[in-house]
Short mmCIF file of C-alpha atoms in Angstrom, two decimals:
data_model
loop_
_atom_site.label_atom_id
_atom_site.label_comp_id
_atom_site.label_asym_id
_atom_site.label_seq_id
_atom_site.Cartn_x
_atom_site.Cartn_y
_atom_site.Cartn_z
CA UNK A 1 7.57 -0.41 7.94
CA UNK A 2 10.60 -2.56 7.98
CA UNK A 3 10.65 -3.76 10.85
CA UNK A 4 6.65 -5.42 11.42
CA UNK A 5 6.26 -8.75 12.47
CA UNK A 6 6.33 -10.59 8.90
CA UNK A 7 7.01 -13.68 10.09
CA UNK A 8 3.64 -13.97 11.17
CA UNK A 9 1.97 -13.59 8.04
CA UNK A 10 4.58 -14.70 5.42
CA UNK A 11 4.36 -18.34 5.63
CA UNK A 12 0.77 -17.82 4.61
CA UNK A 13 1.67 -16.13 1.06
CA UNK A 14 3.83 -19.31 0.38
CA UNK A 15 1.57 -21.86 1.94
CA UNK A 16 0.18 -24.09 -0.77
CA UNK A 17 -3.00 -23.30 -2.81
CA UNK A 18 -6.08 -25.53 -2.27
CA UNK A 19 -6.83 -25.40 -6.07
CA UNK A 20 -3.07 -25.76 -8.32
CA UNK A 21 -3.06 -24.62 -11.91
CA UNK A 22 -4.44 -20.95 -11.69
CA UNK A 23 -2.13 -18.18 -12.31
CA UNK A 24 -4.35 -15.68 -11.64
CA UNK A 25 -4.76 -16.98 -8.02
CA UNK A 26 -1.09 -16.89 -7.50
CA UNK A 27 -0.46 -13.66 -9.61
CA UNK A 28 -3.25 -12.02 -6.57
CA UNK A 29 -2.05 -13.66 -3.85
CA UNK A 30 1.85 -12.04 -4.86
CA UNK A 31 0.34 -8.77 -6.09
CA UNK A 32 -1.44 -8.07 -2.81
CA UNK A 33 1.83 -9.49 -0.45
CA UNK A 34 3.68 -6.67 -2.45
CA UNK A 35 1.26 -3.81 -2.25
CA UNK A 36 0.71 -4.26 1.35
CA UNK A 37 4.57 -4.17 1.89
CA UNK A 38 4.78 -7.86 3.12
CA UNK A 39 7.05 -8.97 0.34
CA UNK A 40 9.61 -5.98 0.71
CA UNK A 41 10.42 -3.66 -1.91
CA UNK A 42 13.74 -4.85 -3.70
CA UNK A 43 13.38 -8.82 -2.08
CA UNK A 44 14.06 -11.36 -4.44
CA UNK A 45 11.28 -13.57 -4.74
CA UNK A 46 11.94 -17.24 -4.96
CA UNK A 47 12.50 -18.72 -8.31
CA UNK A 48 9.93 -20.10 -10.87
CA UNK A 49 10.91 -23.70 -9.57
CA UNK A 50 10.82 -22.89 -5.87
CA UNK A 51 7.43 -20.63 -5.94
CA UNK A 52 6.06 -23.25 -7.85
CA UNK A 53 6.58 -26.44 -5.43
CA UNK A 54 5.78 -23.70 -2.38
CA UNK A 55 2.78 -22.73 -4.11
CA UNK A 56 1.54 -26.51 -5.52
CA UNK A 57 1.50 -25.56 -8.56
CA UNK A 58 2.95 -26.30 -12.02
CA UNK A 59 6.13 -24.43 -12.68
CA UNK A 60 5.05 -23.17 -16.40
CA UNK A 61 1.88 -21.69 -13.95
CA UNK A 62 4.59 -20.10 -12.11
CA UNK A 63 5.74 -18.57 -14.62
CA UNK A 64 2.42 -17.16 -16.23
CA UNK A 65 2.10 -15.49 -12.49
CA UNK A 66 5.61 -13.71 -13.03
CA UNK A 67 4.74 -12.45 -16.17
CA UNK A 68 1.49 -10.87 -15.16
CA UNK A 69 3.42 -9.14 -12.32
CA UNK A 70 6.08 -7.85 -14.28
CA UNK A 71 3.57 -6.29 -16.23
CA UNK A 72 1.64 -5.03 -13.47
CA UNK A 73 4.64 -3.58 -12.74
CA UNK A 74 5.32 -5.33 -8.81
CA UNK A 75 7.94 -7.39 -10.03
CA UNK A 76 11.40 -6.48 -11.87
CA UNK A 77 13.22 -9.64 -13.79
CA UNK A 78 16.83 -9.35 -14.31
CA UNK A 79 18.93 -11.62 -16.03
CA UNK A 80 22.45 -13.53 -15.83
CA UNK A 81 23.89 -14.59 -12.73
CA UNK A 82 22.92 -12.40 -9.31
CA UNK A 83 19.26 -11.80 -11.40
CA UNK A 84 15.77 -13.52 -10.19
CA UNK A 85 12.78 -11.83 -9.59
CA UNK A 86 12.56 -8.59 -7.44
CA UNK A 87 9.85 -7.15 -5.87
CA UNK A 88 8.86 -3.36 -6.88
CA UNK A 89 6.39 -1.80 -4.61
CA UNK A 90 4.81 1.21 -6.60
CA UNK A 91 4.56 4.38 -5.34
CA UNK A 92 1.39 5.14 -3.58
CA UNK A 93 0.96 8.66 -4.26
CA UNK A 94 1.30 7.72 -7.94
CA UNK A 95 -2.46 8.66 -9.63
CA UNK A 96 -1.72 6.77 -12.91
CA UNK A 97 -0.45 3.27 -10.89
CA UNK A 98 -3.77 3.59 -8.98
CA UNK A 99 -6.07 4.19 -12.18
CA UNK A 100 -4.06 1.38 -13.73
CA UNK A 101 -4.76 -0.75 -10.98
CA UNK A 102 -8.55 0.30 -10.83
CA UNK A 103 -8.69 -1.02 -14.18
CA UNK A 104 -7.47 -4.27 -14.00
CA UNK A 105 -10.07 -4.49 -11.33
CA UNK A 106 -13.35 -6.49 -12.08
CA UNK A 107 -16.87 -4.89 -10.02
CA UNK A 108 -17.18 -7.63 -8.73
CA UNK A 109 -13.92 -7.40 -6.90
CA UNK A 110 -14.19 -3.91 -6.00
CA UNK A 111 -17.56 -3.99 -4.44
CA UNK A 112 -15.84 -7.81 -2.82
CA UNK A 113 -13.28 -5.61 -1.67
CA UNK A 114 -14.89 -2.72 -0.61
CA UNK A 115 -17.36 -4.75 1.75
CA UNK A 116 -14.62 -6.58 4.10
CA UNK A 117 -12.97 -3.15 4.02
CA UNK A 118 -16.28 -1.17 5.20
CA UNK A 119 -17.38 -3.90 7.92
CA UNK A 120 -14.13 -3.80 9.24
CA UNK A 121 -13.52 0.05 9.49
CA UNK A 122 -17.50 0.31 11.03
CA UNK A 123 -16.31 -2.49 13.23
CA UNK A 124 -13.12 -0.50 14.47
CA UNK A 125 -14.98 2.45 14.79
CA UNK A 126 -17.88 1.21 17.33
CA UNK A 127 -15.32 -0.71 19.19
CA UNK A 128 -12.49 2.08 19.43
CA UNK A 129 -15.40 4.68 20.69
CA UNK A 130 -15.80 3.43 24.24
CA UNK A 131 -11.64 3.71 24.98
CA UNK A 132 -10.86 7.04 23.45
CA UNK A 133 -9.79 9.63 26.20
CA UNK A 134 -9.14 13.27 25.66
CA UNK A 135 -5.72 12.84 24.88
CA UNK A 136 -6.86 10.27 21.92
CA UNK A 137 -9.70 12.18 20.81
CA UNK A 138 -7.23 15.51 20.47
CA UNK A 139 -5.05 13.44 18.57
CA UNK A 140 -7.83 12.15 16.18
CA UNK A 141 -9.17 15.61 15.70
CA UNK A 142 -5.54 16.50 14.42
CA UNK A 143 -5.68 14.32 11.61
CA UNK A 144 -8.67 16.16 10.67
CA UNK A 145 -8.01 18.06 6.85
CA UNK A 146 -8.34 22.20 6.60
CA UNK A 147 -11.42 22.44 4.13
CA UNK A 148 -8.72 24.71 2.38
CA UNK A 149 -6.39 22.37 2.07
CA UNK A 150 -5.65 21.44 -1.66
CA UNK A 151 -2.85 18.90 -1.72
CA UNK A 152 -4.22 15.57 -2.17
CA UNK A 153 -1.34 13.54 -0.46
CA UNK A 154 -2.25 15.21 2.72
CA UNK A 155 -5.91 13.87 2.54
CA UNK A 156 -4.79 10.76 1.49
CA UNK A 157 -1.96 10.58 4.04
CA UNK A 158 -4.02 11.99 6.94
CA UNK A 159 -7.17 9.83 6.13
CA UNK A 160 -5.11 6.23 6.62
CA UNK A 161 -3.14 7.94 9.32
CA UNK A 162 -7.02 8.28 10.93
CA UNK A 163 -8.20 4.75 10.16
CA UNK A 164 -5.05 3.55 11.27
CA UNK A 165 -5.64 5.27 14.78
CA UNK A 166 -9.36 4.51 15.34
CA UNK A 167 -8.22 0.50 14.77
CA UNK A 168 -5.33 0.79 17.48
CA UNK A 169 -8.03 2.52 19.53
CA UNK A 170 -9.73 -1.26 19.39
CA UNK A 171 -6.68 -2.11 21.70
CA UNK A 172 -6.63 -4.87 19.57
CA UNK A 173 -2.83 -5.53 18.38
CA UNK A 174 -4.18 -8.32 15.88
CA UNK A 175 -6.98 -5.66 14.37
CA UNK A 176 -4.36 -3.39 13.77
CA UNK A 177 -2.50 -4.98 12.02
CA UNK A 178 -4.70 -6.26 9.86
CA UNK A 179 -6.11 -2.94 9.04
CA UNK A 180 -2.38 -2.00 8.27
CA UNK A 181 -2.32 -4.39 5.94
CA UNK A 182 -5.54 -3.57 4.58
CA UNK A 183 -4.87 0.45 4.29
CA UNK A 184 -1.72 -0.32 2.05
CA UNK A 185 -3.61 -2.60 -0.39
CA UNK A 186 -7.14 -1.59 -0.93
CA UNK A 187 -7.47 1.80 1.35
CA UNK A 188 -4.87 3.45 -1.05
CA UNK A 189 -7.23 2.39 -4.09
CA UNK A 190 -9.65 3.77 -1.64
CA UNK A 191 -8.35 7.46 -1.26
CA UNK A 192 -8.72 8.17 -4.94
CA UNK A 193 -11.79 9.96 -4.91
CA UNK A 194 -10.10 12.73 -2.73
CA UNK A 195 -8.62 14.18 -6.26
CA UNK A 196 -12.48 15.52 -6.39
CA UNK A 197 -12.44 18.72 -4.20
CA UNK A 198 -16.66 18.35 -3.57
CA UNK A 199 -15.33 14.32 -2.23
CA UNK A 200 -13.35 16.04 -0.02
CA UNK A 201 -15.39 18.43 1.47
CA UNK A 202 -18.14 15.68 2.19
CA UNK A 203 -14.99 13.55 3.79
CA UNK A 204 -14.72 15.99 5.81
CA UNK A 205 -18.14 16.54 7.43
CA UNK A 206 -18.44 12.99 7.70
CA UNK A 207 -14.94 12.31 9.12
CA UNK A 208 -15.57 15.55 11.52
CA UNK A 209 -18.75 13.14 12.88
CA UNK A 210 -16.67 10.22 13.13
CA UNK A 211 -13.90 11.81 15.28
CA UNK A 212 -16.72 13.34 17.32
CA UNK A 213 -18.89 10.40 17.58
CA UNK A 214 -15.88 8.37 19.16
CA UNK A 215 -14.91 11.36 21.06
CA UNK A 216 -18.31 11.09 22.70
CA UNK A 217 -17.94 7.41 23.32
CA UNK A 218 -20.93 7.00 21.01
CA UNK A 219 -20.33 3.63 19.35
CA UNK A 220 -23.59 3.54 16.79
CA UNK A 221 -22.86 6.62 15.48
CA UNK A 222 -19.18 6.26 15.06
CA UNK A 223 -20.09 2.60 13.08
CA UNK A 224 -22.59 4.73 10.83
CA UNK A 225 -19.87 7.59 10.09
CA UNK A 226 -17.50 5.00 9.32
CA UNK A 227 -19.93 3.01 6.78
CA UNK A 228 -21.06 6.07 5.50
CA UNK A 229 -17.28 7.51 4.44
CA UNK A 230 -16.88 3.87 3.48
CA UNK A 231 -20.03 2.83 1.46
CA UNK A 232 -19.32 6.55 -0.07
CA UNK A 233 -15.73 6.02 -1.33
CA UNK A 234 -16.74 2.64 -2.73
CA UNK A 235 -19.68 4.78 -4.61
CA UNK A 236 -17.07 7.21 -6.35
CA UNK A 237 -14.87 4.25 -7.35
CA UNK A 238 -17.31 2.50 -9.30
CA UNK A 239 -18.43 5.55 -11.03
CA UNK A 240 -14.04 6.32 -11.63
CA UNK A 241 -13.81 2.53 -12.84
CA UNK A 242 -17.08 2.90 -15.35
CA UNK A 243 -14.92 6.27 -16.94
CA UNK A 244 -11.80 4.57 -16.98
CA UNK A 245 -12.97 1.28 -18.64
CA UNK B 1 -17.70 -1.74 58.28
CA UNK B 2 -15.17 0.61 59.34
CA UNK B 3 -12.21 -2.03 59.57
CA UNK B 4 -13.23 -3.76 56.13
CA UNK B 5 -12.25 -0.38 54.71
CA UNK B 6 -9.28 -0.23 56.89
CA UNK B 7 -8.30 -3.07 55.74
CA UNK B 8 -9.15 -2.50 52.09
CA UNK B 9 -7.04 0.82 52.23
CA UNK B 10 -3.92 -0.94 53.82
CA UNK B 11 -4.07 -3.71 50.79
CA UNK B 12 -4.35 -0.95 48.82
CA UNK B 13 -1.27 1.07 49.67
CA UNK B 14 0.36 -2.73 49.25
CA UNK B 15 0.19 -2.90 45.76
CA UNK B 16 0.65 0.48 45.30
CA UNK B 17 4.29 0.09 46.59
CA UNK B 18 4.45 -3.11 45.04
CA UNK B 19 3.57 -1.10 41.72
CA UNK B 20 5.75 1.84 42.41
CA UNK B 21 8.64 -0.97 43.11
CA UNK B 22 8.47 -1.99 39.60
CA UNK B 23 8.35 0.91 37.66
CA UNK B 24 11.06 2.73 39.79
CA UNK B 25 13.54 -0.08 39.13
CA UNK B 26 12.38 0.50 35.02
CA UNK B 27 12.63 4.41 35.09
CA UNK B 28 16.22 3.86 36.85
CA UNK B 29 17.64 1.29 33.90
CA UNK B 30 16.01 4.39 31.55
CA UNK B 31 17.80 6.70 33.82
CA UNK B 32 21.28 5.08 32.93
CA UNK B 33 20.16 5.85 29.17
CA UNK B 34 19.37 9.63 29.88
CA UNK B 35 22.68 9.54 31.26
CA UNK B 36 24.40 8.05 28.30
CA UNK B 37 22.78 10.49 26.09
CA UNK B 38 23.44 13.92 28.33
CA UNK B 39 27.35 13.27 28.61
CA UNK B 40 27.43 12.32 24.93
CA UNK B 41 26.05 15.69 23.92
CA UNK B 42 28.09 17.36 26.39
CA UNK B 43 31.17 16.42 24.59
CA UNK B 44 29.67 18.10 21.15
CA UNK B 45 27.83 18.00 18.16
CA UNK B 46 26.35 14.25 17.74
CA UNK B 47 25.32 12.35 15.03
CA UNK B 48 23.29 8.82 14.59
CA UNK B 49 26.66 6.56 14.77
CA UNK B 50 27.57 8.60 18.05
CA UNK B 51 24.19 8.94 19.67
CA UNK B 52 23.95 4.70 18.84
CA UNK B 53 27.21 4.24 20.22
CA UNK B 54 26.00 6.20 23.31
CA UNK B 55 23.29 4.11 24.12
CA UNK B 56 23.83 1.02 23.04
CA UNK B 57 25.60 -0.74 26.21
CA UNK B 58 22.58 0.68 28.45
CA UNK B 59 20.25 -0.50 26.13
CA UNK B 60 21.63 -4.08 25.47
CA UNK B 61 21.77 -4.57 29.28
CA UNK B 62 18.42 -3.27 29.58
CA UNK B 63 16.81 -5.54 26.74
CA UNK B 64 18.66 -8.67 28.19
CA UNK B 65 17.07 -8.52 31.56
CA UNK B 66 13.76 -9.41 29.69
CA UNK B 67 11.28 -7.18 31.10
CA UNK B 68 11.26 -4.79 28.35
CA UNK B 69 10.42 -5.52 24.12
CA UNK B 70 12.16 -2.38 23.04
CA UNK B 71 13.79 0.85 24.33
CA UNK B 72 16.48 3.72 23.57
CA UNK B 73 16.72 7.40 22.48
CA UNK B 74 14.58 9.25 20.15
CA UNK B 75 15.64 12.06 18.86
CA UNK B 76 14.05 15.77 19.04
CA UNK B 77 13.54 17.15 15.45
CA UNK B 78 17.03 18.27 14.49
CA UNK B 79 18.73 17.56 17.64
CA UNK B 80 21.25 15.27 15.83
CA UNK B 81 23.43 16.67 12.74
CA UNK B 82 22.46 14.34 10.06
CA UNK B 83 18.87 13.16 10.48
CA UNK B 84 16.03 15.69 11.34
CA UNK B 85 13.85 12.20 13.42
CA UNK B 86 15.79 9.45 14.35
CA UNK B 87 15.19 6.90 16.30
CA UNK B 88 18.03 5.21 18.69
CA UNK B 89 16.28 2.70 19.86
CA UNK B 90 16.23 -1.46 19.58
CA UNK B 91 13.74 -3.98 20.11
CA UNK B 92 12.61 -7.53 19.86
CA UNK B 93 14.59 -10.70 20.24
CA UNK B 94 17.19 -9.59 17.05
CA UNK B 95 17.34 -6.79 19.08
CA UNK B 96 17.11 -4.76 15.85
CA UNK B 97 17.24 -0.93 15.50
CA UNK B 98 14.95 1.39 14.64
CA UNK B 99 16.87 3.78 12.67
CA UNK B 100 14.79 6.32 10.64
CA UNK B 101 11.82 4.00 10.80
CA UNK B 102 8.74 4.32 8.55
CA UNK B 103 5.18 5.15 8.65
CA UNK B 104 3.12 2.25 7.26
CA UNK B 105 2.31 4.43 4.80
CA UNK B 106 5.33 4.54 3.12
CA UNK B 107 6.43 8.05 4.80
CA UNK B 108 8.84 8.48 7.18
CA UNK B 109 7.69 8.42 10.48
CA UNK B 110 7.41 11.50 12.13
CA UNK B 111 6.89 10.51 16.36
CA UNK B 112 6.87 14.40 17.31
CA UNK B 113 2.98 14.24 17.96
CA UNK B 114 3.20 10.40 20.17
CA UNK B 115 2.19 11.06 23.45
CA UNK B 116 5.26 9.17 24.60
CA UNK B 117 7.39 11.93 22.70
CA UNK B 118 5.10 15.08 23.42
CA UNK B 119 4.18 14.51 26.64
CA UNK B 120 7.10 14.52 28.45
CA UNK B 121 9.15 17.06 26.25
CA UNK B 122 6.18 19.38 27.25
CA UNK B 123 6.17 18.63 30.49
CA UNK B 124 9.59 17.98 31.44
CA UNK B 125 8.27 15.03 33.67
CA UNK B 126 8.63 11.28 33.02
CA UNK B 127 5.21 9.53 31.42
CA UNK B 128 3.91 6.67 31.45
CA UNK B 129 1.81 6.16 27.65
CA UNK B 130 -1.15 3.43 27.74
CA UNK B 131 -1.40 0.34 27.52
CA UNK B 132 -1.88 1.59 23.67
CA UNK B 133 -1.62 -0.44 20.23
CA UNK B 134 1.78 0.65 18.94
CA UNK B 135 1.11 -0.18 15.12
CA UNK B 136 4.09 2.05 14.00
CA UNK B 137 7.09 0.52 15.91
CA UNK B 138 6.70 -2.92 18.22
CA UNK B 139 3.08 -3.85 16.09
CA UNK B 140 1.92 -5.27 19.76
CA UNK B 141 0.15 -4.23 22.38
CA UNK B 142 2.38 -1.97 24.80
CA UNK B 143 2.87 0.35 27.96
CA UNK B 144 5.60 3.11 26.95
CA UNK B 145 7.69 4.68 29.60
CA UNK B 146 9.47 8.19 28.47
CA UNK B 147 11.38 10.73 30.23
CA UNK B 148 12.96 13.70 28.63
CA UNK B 149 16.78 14.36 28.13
CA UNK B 150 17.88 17.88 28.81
CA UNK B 151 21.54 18.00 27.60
CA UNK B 152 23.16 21.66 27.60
CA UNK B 153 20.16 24.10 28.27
CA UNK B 154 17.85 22.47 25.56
CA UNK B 155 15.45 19.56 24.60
CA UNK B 156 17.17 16.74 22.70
CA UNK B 157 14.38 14.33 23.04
CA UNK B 158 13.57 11.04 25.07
CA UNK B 159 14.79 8.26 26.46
CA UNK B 160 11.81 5.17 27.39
CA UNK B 161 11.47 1.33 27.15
CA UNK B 162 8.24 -0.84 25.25
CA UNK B 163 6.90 -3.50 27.72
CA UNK B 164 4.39 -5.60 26.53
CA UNK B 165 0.80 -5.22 27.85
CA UNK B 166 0.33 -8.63 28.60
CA UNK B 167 4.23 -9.33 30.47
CA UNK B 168 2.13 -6.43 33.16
CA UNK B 169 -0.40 -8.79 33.64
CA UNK B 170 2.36 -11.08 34.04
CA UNK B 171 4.89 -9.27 36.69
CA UNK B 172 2.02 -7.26 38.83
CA UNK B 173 -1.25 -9.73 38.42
CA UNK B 174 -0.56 -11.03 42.10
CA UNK B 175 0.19 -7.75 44.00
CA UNK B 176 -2.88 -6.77 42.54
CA UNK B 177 -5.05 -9.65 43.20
CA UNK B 178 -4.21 -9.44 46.48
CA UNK B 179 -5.86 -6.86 47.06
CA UNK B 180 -8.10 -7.04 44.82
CA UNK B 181 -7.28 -4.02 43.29
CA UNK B 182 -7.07 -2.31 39.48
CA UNK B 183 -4.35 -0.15 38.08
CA UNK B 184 -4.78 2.81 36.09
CA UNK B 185 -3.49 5.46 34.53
CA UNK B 186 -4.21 9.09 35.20
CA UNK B 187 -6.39 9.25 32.67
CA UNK B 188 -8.38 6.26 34.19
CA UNK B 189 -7.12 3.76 32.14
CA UNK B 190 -6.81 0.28 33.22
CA UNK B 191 -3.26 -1.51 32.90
CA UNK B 192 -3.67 -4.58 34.92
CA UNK B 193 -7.29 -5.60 36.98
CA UNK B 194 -7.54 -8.14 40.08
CA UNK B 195 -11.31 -8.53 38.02
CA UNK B 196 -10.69 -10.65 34.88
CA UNK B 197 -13.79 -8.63 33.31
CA UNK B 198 -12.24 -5.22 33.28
CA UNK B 199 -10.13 -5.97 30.44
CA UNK B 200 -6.64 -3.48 30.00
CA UNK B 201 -7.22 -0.62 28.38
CA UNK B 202 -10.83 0.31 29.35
CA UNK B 203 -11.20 3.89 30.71
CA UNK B 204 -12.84 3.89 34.05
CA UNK B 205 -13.68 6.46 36.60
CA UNK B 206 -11.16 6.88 38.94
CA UNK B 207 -12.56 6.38 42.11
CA UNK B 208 -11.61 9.55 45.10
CA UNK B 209 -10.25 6.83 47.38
CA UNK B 210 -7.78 5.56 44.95
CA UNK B 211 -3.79 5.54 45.88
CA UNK B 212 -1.18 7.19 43.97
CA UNK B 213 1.66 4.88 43.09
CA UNK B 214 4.55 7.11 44.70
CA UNK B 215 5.00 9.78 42.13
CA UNK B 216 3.94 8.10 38.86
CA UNK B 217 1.32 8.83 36.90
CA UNK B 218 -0.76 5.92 37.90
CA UNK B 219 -2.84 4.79 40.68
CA UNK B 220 -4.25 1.47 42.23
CA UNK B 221 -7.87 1.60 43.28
CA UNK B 222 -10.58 -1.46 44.63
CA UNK B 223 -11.83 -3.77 41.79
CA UNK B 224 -14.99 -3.86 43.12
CA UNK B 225 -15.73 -1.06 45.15
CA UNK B 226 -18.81 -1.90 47.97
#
């Protein structure tokens, strides 16, 4: 969304880096501004020189980062005068970018990942059960998927457009956004498993229980619906990233 | 006994007005907008440049007197000629607009199921949405008033202003501390409590001796009822 507060979080992707002279650091610190939409598709980053006295760090380190981007694909170099560094947010629907992406992925990461993800999602959950009204829970039980339903993008789409509404639920502004932030970096690596049609079909029982359990103002079982789906997902990826390595 | 809940019920019916006061005064500077929008698609067909140019001076004057962080016109699917959902609408301290605003997601944003949108389209009554987390459009946490525009026999969509959850707190704490009283919604939930434990947002029983704010969805009941 264009139009989020990214002042608020912005000065933190330039803020210096406790520990200068790792690329990688800096390459992960700009990848994940760019998936999560805080750097702005088509934004010209700042040059070498500039990101590299923002960031603390050498400029030839700088310029390591860059490269590893523009490979990864999140950053588009053109030359001559007008050119610099632009960002290029990839498409989220796009299977292959996401399998890519999986790859370049350590297990260690993923299952890093994939634990701040799951406490806070069971964390939204219990908290957003005791405030959902009838209204709410209506609207929760609409994002719920036809078992019949085939197309992928709709699972995917209606699943964040769930874990989006059970944070809000929270009534916490500052949750929300962070699980924004979160659902456009690692919950879209998380949604790949919904290409398997027997995934599905168990995301759907146990997102069925989570909508009900907060429905019911039942806090422990919405937290255990929401690590289940969670700890679940995370399960599937690490069996996708053993095929794909 | 019988004059402590006398005197309970007058302080009561207090901040009720005091309530009703304040969103009256709101629903008439949305009013203007409704307005705005009604003679604009009396005139003809209307696109996103005309409906802006419509609202704009209503919403400006609106935004400036600081009580509201966003408000304007959203558009009923297909009710303008070249955007299906568009949103006419402006907020923060850029004042910036809305537009055809997107999902965080990625997708476009489609507001058609928001209970600030459905509601009052299906009811044809003005509604008062929350205090809610509005992670689509304002990020923050807000209370949404709508009301639906009716312009030549049909639905074109709504007209409503964003205030910030915590400015309530701010412009109807006092009337409601003194009495001692809690505001909710009808569906029980709490915008602003006199009891610094029952935090906004919590859904709570309404009590049977509660008092309707005029003819607003929302009512003011004790605190801490004996």
């Amino acid at each position: 969304m264009t139009l989020r507060h990214a002042s608020r979080s912005r000065s933190a992707i330039f803020a210096p880096l406790g520990d200068p002279g790792r690329a990688t650091r800096v390459e992960q610190r700009l990848a994940d501004a760019i998936r999560s939409g805080m750097l702005a598709d088509g934004e010209r980053l700042p040059s070498e020189q500039e990101l590299a006295s923002m960031l603390g760090v050498a400029t030839v380190t700088a310029r390591e980062a860059l490269v590893a981007l523009r490979n990864q694909g999140l950053v588009t170099t053109v030359r001559g005068r007008g050119g610099g560094s632009f960002v290029t947010r990839p498409k989220q629907s796009d299977e292959s970018a996401l399998q890519e992406r999986l790859t370049h992925m350590s297990l260690v990461e993923l299952r890093d990942r994939g634990t701040l993800y799951r406490v806070i999602l069971a964390g939204c959950a219990e908290l957003a059960a005791p405030y959902a009204d009838e209204l709410d829970a209506e609207s929760l039980r609409d994002l719920l998927v036809d078992e019949g339903v085939d197309d992928v993008g709709a699972w995917r789409h209606a699943s964040s457009e769930l874990y989006l509404s059970i944070a809000a639920l929270t009534q916490s502004a500052r949750m929300t956004r962070e699980v924004v932030r979160h659902e456009a970096d690692f919950g879209v690596l998380l949604k790949l498993p919904l290409t398997s049609p027997e995934f599905r079909k168990a995301t759907r029982v146990r997102h069925l229980e989570l909508v009900e359990a907060i429905a019911a103002h039942d806090a422990g079982l919405a937290r255990r619906a929401a690590q289940e789906q969670v700890a679940a997902a995370i399960a599937s990826l690490v069996d996708l990233h053993a095929g794909v390595r | 006994m019988m004059a402590d809940v006398r005197t309970a019920t007058t302080g009561l019916e207090v901040a009720a007005d005091e309530v009703t006061r304040f969103f009256e005064r709101l629903f008439t500077s949305i009013e203007l907008m409704q307005r705005a929008v009604q003679q604009r698609f009396a005139a003809g067909p209307v696109d996103t440049r005309g409906i802006c140019d419509a609202v704009r001076p209503d919403v400006h004057a609106l935004l400036s007197e600081g009580v509201v962080l966003g408000c304007g016109f959203v558009a009923d699917r297909d009710a303008l000629t070249d955007c299906s959902l568009y949103l006419a609408w402006w907020q923060g301290e850029s004042q910036q607009l809305l537009g055809q605003a997107d999902a965080p997601a990625g997708d476009p944003f489609d507001y058609t199921l928001r209970e600030w949108f459905r509601v009052p389209l299906r009811t044809g009554q003005r509604h008062i949405t929350g205090p809610y987390v509005d992670y689509v459009c304002t990020d923050e946490y807000v209370v949404t008033c709508t009301m639906p525009v009716i312009a030549g026999g049909r639905m074109v969509g709504v007209v409503g202003a964003d205030t910030l959850a915590e400015r309530m707190e701010e412009f109807l704490g006092d009337a409601l501390r003194s009495a001692d009283a809690t505001l909710i919604s009808d569906h029980g939930r709490v915008v602003v409590s006199a009891d610094p434990q029952c935090a906004a947002g919590t859904l709570i029983e309404a009590p049977a001796d509660r008092v309707p704010c005029g003819d607003l969805p929302l009512a003011v009941c004790l605190a801490h009822p004996a």
